[in-house]
Amino acid sequence: MAAALLTTSCSLVGDDDSGGDPAERVVLVTHESFVMSKDLQKQFEDESGFDLVVRAAGDAGALTNKLVLTKDDPTGDAVFGIDNTFGSRAIDEGVLAPYAADLPEGAEAYALEGDDDHDLTPVDTGNVCVNVDDGWFADHGIAEPQTLDDLAEPAYKDLFVTPGATTSSPGLAFLLTTIAAYGEDGWRDYWTRLLANGAEITQGWSDAYEVAFSQGGGGGDRPIVLSYDSSPAFTTDGEGGTTTSALLDTCFRQVEYAGVLAGADNPKGAEALVDFMLGHDFQAALPDAMYVFPVDGSVALPADWATFAKQPEHPYTVDPAEITANREAWLQQWSDLVSR
C-alpha cells in the first residue's frame, strides 16, 4: 500500500490536465502506486460526466505532506491514498472537506477512529506482515518463526530483512507493530535485540522483497521478509500451493482512504469519484490492480486470494491520534538505534 504494494511501477490515467473548464474535470491527487484501468476510467467519466485527471505525489507520507503544504491552494479536487498512519494529520491540518459517503457492506469497520466529520472514506485495506520462504525452512530443517519475539532469537540470526521506517510505508507500519506489541517502554529494547540478531534494513519494499528475500526472484539469501498478508497469493507454485506464508501474529492493519479536498474547484466531481471508488466494479478490481483487499465485504476475491491471502484476526493497531503526536519522535529514536 501507499507506494509499496508489491509493485514498483506507476500506472496513471488521464494525466493531461492542460486547458479545459475545471468544472468539467475532477483532479485526483494520489500516490505513485495508484492503478486504475482505462475501462474503469471511462466508466467513471461516462457515469459522472467529468473527465478524470490523476496527479501522483510520492507515498502516503509524501502525499500527506504535499496536501498540507498546498492546503490554501489545493492541487486537486479529491485525494486517494492517505492511510491510517497519516489520516489524523491530514484531518488536523484542515486539508479535507467533510463528505459522508454511503458505505458498502462491512466498510464502516475501517472508518478512521476520531473522524467524526467523515473527512476520510475507507476504500481498501491490507496488513503488513512478516513473510517467510517455506521451502528454505523445509530444506534447512529449521522451524519457521511465528512471532515477533522469534525474529530476535539466535536460530534466525541474519535471516530477516525489512524496509526502513523512515523510507517506506511498510517499514513505518512494522515500527508501529513493535510499538503496539512492546509498548513505549519496550519497543526500543526489542529493536536493539532485532538489530543485534542481524536484521537487514533496506531503503524500500522492493529492495527487501525483490532483491534480498530468497523467494523474491533476485537471488537473495534472506528467507524472512517484511511484506503483506496478500503476498502469498503471488507466489503460487502451479501445483495448488504457495511457496511463502505470512505470519499472521506479526501484522499491522493499514487502511487507505479517499476524500474531498477543502477548497476544491470541483467538490461535486470529487464526491462522485469517492462514490465510484466504493462501487462494486472499482472494489472488485483492487486485488489485481493494487494488491489490496476491498472494504466492500460482498465483493468476491480472486481464487488465489481466497485460498492463500489469509488475513489476521487480530492485527496490531495504534491510535491514529497517537501516531500523529509521536511519529516524528518515534522515527528519530528508531533512526538513532539503526545508526549505532
Tab-separated table of C-alpha atoms in Angstrom:
chain	number	residue	atom	x	y	z
A	1	MET	CA	0.000	0.000	0.000
A	2	ALA	CA	0.938	3.582	-0.305
A	3	ALA	CA	3.646	3.225	-2.894
A	4	ALA	CA	4.935	-0.073	-1.646
A	5	LEU	CA	2.374	-2.577	-2.881
A	6	LEU	CA	4.265	-5.448	-4.457
A	7	THR	CA	4.975	-3.203	-7.425
A	8	THR	CA	7.413	-0.500	-8.318
A	9	SER	CA	5.547	0.675	-11.392
A	10	CYS	CA	3.151	3.547	-11.639
A	11	SER	CA	0.070	3.425	-13.850
A	12	LEU	CA	-1.601	6.794	-14.036
A	13	VAL	CA	-4.611	7.697	-16.114
A	14	GLY	CA	-5.889	10.951	-17.525
A	15	ASP	CA	-2.780	12.905	-16.562
A	16	ASP	CA	-3.103	15.593	-19.238
A	17	ASP	CA	-4.854	18.406	-17.413
A	18	SER	CA	-3.931	21.276	-19.692
A	19	GLY	CA	-6.774	23.613	-20.561
A	20	GLY	CA	-10.456	22.907	-20.240
A	21	ASP	CA	-13.076	24.040	-17.775
A	22	PRO	CA	-12.243	22.989	-14.180
A	23	ALA	CA	-15.957	22.316	-13.650
A	24	GLU	CA	-15.831	19.633	-16.359
A	25	ARG	CA	-12.986	17.633	-14.849
A	26	VAL	CA	-12.089	16.150	-11.497
A	27	VAL	CA	-8.452	16.102	-10.419
A	28	LEU	CA	-7.340	13.235	-8.192
A	29	VAL	CA	-4.177	13.651	-6.116
A	30	THR	CA	-2.809	10.245	-5.141
A	31	HIS	CA	0.308	8.173	-4.502
A	32	GLU	CA	2.545	6.710	-7.164
A	33	SER	CA	1.165	3.172	-6.816
A	34	PHE	CA	-2.342	4.169	-7.811
A	35	VAL	CA	-3.644	1.995	-10.651
A	36	MET	CA	-6.967	2.398	-12.415
A	37	SER	CA	-7.679	0.678	-15.707
A	38	LYS	CA	-8.701	2.639	-18.771
A	39	ASP	CA	-12.009	0.787	-18.746
A	40	LEU	CA	-12.745	1.916	-15.196
A	41	GLN	CA	-11.656	5.448	-16.036
A	42	LYS	CA	-14.050	5.524	-18.981
A	43	GLN	CA	-16.814	4.055	-16.853
A	44	PHE	CA	-16.371	6.789	-14.258
A	45	GLU	CA	-16.275	9.509	-16.896
A	46	ASP	CA	-19.353	8.166	-18.673
A	47	GLU	CA	-21.331	7.824	-15.455
A	48	SER	CA	-20.287	11.110	-13.853
A	49	GLY	CA	-19.843	13.382	-16.858
A	50	PHE	CA	-16.429	14.518	-15.584
A	51	ASP	CA	-13.013	13.998	-17.167
A	52	LEU	CA	-10.586	12.347	-14.755
A	53	VAL	CA	-7.099	13.769	-14.204
A	54	VAL	CA	-4.605	11.988	-11.941
A	55	ARG	CA	-1.582	13.579	-10.270
A	56	ALA	CA	0.892	11.438	-8.324
A	57	ALA	CA	2.726	12.627	-5.226
A	58	GLY	CA	5.061	10.023	-3.713
A	59	ASP	CA	3.949	7.613	-0.984
A	60	ALA	CA	1.338	8.153	1.723
A	61	GLY	CA	3.672	10.354	3.761
A	62	ALA	CA	4.813	12.496	0.842
A	63	LEU	CA	1.222	12.751	-0.352
A	64	THR	CA	0.012	13.999	3.024
A	65	ASN	CA	2.894	16.454	3.335
A	66	LYS	CA	2.144	17.890	-0.103
A	67	LEU	CA	-1.520	18.294	0.745
A	68	VAL	CA	-0.625	20.172	3.927
A	69	LEU	CA	1.773	22.482	2.082
A	70	THR	CA	-0.795	23.270	-0.622
A	71	LYS	CA	-3.942	23.374	1.501
A	72	ASP	CA	-4.514	27.088	0.811
A	73	ASP	CA	-4.283	26.440	-2.928
A	74	PRO	CA	-5.074	22.727	-3.424
A	75	THR	CA	-3.628	20.963	-6.449
A	76	GLY	CA	-6.718	18.814	-6.968
A	77	ASP	CA	-10.293	18.080	-6.023
A	78	ALA	CA	-10.057	14.629	-4.462
A	79	VAL	CA	-7.382	12.562	-2.762
A	80	PHE	CA	-6.807	8.829	-2.568
A	81	GLY	CA	-4.073	7.054	-0.611
A	82	ILE	CA	-3.893	8.750	2.767
A	83	ASP	CA	-3.635	5.818	5.164
A	84	ASN	CA	-4.365	5.332	8.837
A	85	THR	CA	-0.811	6.291	9.826
A	86	PHE	CA	-1.259	9.782	8.334
A	87	GLY	CA	-5.035	10.278	8.412
A	88	SER	CA	-5.195	12.221	11.668
A	89	ARG	CA	-2.570	14.657	10.459
A	90	ALA	CA	-4.493	15.393	7.266
A	91	ILE	CA	-7.665	15.992	9.276
A	92	ASP	CA	-5.953	18.146	11.915
A	93	GLU	CA	-4.314	20.290	9.222
A	94	GLY	CA	-7.681	21.040	7.632
A	95	VAL	CA	-6.866	19.780	4.140
A	96	LEU	CA	-10.148	17.853	3.770
A	97	ALA	CA	-13.812	18.712	3.414
A	98	PRO	CA	-16.469	16.562	5.118
A	99	TYR	CA	-18.320	14.074	2.941
A	100	ALA	CA	-20.405	11.267	4.402
A	101	ALA	CA	-20.462	8.754	1.557
A	102	ASP	CA	-22.781	5.753	1.595
A	103	LEU	CA	-20.512	2.909	2.655
A	104	PRO	CA	-20.826	-0.622	1.275
A	105	GLU	CA	-21.270	-3.699	3.438
A	106	GLY	CA	-18.541	-4.007	6.069
A	107	ALA	CA	-16.739	-0.759	5.244
A	108	GLU	CA	-17.758	1.001	8.437
A	109	ALA	CA	-15.311	-1.254	10.322
A	110	TYR	CA	-12.442	0.560	8.565
A	111	ALA	CA	-13.533	4.128	9.345
A	112	LEU	CA	-10.720	6.186	10.841
A	113	GLU	CA	-11.029	6.457	14.591
A	114	GLY	CA	-11.831	10.024	15.607
A	115	ASP	CA	-13.010	11.105	12.139
A	116	ASP	CA	-16.368	12.347	13.381
A	117	ASP	CA	-16.884	14.703	10.429
A	118	HIS	CA	-16.348	11.994	7.788
A	119	ASP	CA	-13.374	13.697	6.173
A	120	LEU	CA	-11.935	10.365	5.009
A	121	THR	CA	-13.732	7.453	3.380
A	122	PRO	CA	-12.236	3.927	3.624
A	123	VAL	CA	-11.566	2.373	0.197
A	124	ASP	CA	-9.192	-0.551	0.717
A	125	THR	CA	-7.347	-2.417	3.427
A	126	GLY	CA	-4.486	-4.828	3.943
A	127	ASN	CA	-1.989	-5.879	6.554
A	128	VAL	CA	1.770	-5.502	6.707
A	129	CYS	CA	3.087	-8.864	7.906
A	130	VAL	CA	6.349	-10.754	8.165
A	131	ASN	CA	6.543	-13.367	5.364
A	132	VAL	CA	8.699	-16.496	5.192
A	133	ASP	CA	10.106	-18.712	2.438
A	134	ASP	CA	8.529	-22.063	3.321
A	135	GLY	CA	10.861	-24.064	1.089
A	136	TRP	CA	14.001	-22.572	2.597
A	137	PHE	CA	12.996	-23.595	6.109
A	138	ALA	CA	11.969	-27.081	4.970
A	139	ASP	CA	15.281	-27.545	3.157
A	140	HIS	CA	17.312	-26.379	6.163
A	141	GLY	CA	15.327	-28.338	8.752
A	142	ILE	CA	14.606	-25.200	10.782
A	143	ALA	CA	11.197	-24.443	12.247
A	144	GLU	CA	9.642	-21.317	10.797
A	145	PRO	CA	9.354	-18.323	13.136
A	146	GLN	CA	5.854	-17.474	14.310
A	147	THR	CA	6.103	-14.335	16.426
A	148	LEU	CA	7.924	-11.036	16.656
A	149	ASP	CA	9.962	-12.424	19.556
A	150	ASP	CA	11.154	-15.281	17.360
A	151	LEU	CA	12.817	-12.862	14.940
A	152	ALA	CA	15.277	-11.834	17.643
A	153	GLU	CA	16.193	-15.420	18.567
A	154	PRO	CA	19.635	-16.877	17.604
A	155	ALA	CA	18.008	-19.522	15.364
A	156	TYR	CA	17.007	-16.713	12.975
A	157	LYS	CA	20.199	-14.680	13.052
A	158	ASP	CA	20.933	-12.915	9.729
A	159	LEU	CA	17.694	-14.196	8.174
A	160	PHE	CA	15.323	-11.193	8.398
A	161	VAL	CA	15.147	-8.185	6.061
A	162	THR	CA	12.804	-5.212	6.379
A	163	PRO	CA	12.462	-1.840	4.666
A	164	GLY	CA	13.311	1.125	6.846
A	165	ALA	CA	10.720	3.010	8.869
A	166	THR	CA	11.836	6.405	7.596
A	167	THR	CA	11.894	5.458	3.925
A	168	SER	CA	8.881	3.222	3.303
A	169	SER	CA	5.238	2.829	4.277
A	170	PRO	CA	5.511	-0.869	5.267
A	171	GLY	CA	8.669	-0.088	7.225
A	172	LEU	CA	6.787	2.508	9.251
A	173	ALA	CA	3.972	0.011	9.742
A	174	PHE	CA	6.441	-2.537	11.132
A	175	LEU	CA	7.829	0.040	13.542
A	176	LEU	CA	4.260	0.721	14.697
A	177	THR	CA	3.725	-3.025	15.056
A	178	THR	CA	6.591	-3.215	17.518
A	179	ILE	CA	5.344	-0.162	19.411
A	180	ALA	CA	1.887	-1.734	19.692
A	181	ALA	CA	3.368	-5.073	20.760
A	182	TYR	CA	6.006	-3.910	23.245
A	183	GLY	CA	4.751	-0.512	24.352
A	184	GLU	CA	6.526	2.794	24.787
A	185	ASP	CA	8.853	1.257	27.367
A	186	GLY	CA	9.797	-1.851	25.395
A	187	TRP	CA	9.948	-1.289	21.645
A	188	ARG	CA	13.439	0.210	21.638
A	189	ASP	CA	14.798	-2.799	23.545
A	190	TYR	CA	13.145	-5.086	21.028
A	191	TRP	CA	14.769	-3.255	18.116
A	192	THR	CA	18.138	-3.420	19.865
A	193	ARG	CA	17.777	-7.218	20.059
A	194	LEU	CA	16.487	-7.451	16.499
A	195	LEU	CA	19.398	-5.458	15.065
A	196	ALA	CA	21.904	-7.409	17.163
A	197	ASN	CA	20.436	-10.555	15.598
A	198	GLY	CA	21.457	-9.375	12.137
A	199	ALA	CA	18.250	-7.818	10.795
A	200	GLU	CA	18.952	-6.085	7.481
A	201	ILE	CA	17.395	-2.668	6.771
A	202	THR	CA	16.732	-1.637	3.168
A	203	GLN	CA	15.580	1.582	1.549
A	204	GLY	CA	12.208	0.292	0.388
A	205	TRP	CA	9.937	-2.707	-0.028
A	206	SER	CA	11.279	-3.715	-3.448
A	207	ASP	CA	14.868	-3.801	-2.142
A	208	ALA	CA	13.779	-6.087	0.681
A	209	TYR	CA	11.378	-8.380	-1.177
A	210	GLU	CA	12.612	-8.449	-4.762
A	211	VAL	CA	16.347	-8.345	-4.020
A	212	ALA	CA	17.170	-9.657	-0.537
A	213	PHE	CA	14.319	-12.139	0.012
A	214	SER	CA	15.113	-15.701	-1.061
A	215	GLN	CA	11.748	-16.049	-2.850
A	216	GLY	CA	11.761	-12.588	-4.388
A	217	GLY	CA	13.357	-13.509	-7.693
A	218	GLY	CA	16.551	-11.562	-7.167
A	219	GLY	CA	18.723	-14.367	-5.797
A	220	GLY	CA	18.516	-13.091	-2.232
A	221	ASP	CA	19.593	-15.155	0.751
A	222	ARG	CA	17.180	-13.914	3.435
A	223	PRO	CA	14.171	-16.228	3.947
A	224	ILE	CA	12.268	-13.825	6.235
A	225	VAL	CA	10.966	-10.520	4.892
A	226	LEU	CA	8.506	-7.802	5.766
A	227	SER	CA	5.708	-7.717	3.198
A	228	TYR	CA	1.907	-8.091	3.150
A	229	ASP	CA	-0.774	-10.611	4.016
A	230	SER	CA	-1.616	-10.735	0.301
A	231	SER	CA	1.940	-11.658	-0.769
A	232	PRO	CA	1.480	-15.465	-0.662
A	233	ALA	CA	-1.234	-15.160	-3.335
A	234	PHE	CA	1.504	-14.050	-5.740
A	235	THR	CA	3.933	-16.903	-5.007
A	236	THR	CA	1.808	-19.850	-6.096
A	237	ASP	CA	3.758	-22.903	-7.257
A	238	GLY	CA	1.453	-24.039	-10.057
A	239	GLU	CA	0.562	-27.212	-8.166
A	240	GLY	CA	-2.123	-25.867	-5.898
A	241	GLY	CA	0.219	-24.462	-3.289
A	242	THR	CA	2.273	-21.388	-2.482
A	243	THR	CA	5.973	-21.038	-1.702
A	244	THR	CA	5.607	-18.414	1.017
A	245	SER	CA	3.489	-17.736	4.098
A	246	ALA	CA	2.513	-14.642	6.030
A	247	LEU	CA	2.964	-14.823	9.805
A	248	LEU	CA	-0.449	-13.650	10.949
A	249	ASP	CA	0.696	-12.882	14.511
A	250	THR	CA	3.028	-10.149	13.217
A	251	CYS	CA	0.620	-7.971	11.231
A	252	PHE	CA	-0.303	-4.288	11.299
A	253	ARG	CA	-3.525	-3.154	9.686
A	254	GLN	CA	-3.359	-0.486	7.003
A	255	VAL	CA	-6.392	1.233	5.525
A	256	GLU	CA	-6.324	3.638	2.592
A	257	TYR	CA	-8.826	6.452	2.348
A	258	ALA	CA	-10.272	8.829	-0.215
A	259	GLY	CA	-11.601	12.289	0.459
A	260	VAL	CA	-12.687	15.640	-0.909
A	261	LEU	CA	-10.072	18.380	-0.664
A	262	ALA	CA	-11.041	21.588	1.099
A	263	GLY	CA	-11.176	24.434	-1.406
A	264	ALA	CA	-11.569	22.085	-4.391
A	265	ASP	CA	-12.581	23.636	-7.710
A	266	ASN	CA	-14.982	20.748	-8.289
A	267	PRO	CA	-16.225	19.308	-4.982
A	268	LYS	CA	-19.196	17.607	-6.667
A	269	GLY	CA	-16.827	15.812	-9.012
A	270	ALA	CA	-14.673	14.799	-6.048
A	271	GLU	CA	-17.712	13.376	-4.259
A	272	ALA	CA	-18.676	11.462	-7.401
A	273	LEU	CA	-15.167	9.972	-7.569
A	274	VAL	CA	-15.257	8.892	-3.916
A	275	ASP	CA	-18.607	7.229	-4.566
A	276	PHE	CA	-17.215	5.466	-7.630
A	277	MET	CA	-14.305	4.073	-5.611
A	278	LEU	CA	-16.846	2.477	-3.277
A	279	GLY	CA	-18.723	0.948	-6.178
A	280	HIS	CA	-18.623	-2.769	-6.939
A	281	ASP	CA	-16.526	-2.565	-10.113
A	282	PHE	CA	-13.743	-0.447	-8.588
A	283	GLN	CA	-13.762	-2.527	-5.404
A	284	ALA	CA	-13.576	-5.790	-7.348
A	285	ALA	CA	-10.549	-4.530	-9.305
A	286	LEU	CA	-8.488	-3.645	-6.224
A	287	PRO	CA	-6.765	-7.010	-5.563
A	288	ASP	CA	-5.358	-7.349	-9.080
A	289	ALA	CA	-4.733	-3.628	-9.596
A	290	MET	CA	-3.224	-2.562	-6.284
A	291	TYR	CA	-2.798	-5.800	-4.284
A	292	VAL	CA	-5.159	-4.748	-1.516
A	293	PHE	CA	-8.448	-6.023	-0.122
A	294	PRO	CA	-11.692	-4.190	-0.902
A	295	VAL	CA	-13.601	-2.730	2.033
A	296	ASP	CA	-16.839	-3.982	0.472
A	297	GLY	CA	-17.381	-7.288	2.203
A	298	SER	CA	-19.713	-8.532	-0.546
A	299	VAL	CA	-17.021	-8.457	-3.264
A	300	ALA	CA	-15.668	-11.883	-4.209
A	301	LEU	CA	-11.888	-12.198	-4.084
A	302	PRO	CA	-9.785	-13.757	-6.881
A	303	ALA	CA	-9.335	-17.508	-6.449
A	304	ASP	CA	-5.677	-17.335	-5.331
A	305	TRP	CA	-6.560	-14.640	-2.814
A	306	ALA	CA	-9.401	-16.648	-1.376
A	307	THR	CA	-7.013	-19.575	-0.882
A	308	PHE	CA	-3.679	-18.004	0.057
A	309	ALA	CA	-4.208	-14.361	1.119
A	310	LYS	CA	-5.195	-15.036	4.706
A	311	GLN	CA	-5.952	-12.016	6.879
A	312	PRO	CA	-5.121	-11.853	10.586
A	313	GLU	CA	-7.990	-11.944	13.055
A	314	HIS	CA	-6.301	-9.546	15.474
A	315	PRO	CA	-3.803	-7.278	13.689
A	316	TYR	CA	-1.842	-4.719	15.653
A	317	THR	CA	-3.118	-1.145	15.579
A	318	VAL	CA	-2.066	2.183	17.052
A	319	ASP	CA	-4.498	5.028	17.683
A	320	PRO	CA	-4.204	7.489	14.747
A	321	ALA	CA	-4.014	10.471	17.081
A	322	GLU	CA	-1.170	8.809	18.994
A	323	ILE	CA	0.676	8.245	15.725
A	324	THR	CA	0.276	11.897	14.776
A	325	ALA	CA	1.512	13.066	18.176
A	326	ASN	CA	4.551	10.767	18.305
A	327	ARG	CA	5.518	9.885	14.719
A	328	GLU	CA	8.492	12.214	14.411
A	329	ALA	CA	9.898	11.314	17.835
A	330	TRP	CA	9.495	7.588	17.171
A	331	LEU	CA	11.187	7.856	13.804
A	332	GLN	CA	14.088	9.809	15.260
A	333	GLN	CA	14.529	7.252	18.041
A	334	TRP	CA	14.375	4.412	15.511
A	335	SER	CA	16.957	6.146	13.305
A	336	ASP	CA	19.273	6.561	16.279
A	337	LEU	CA	19.038	2.820	17.010
A	338	VAL	CA	19.692	1.790	13.413
A	339	SER	CA	22.648	4.133	13.010
A	340	ARG	CA	24.576	2.785	16.013
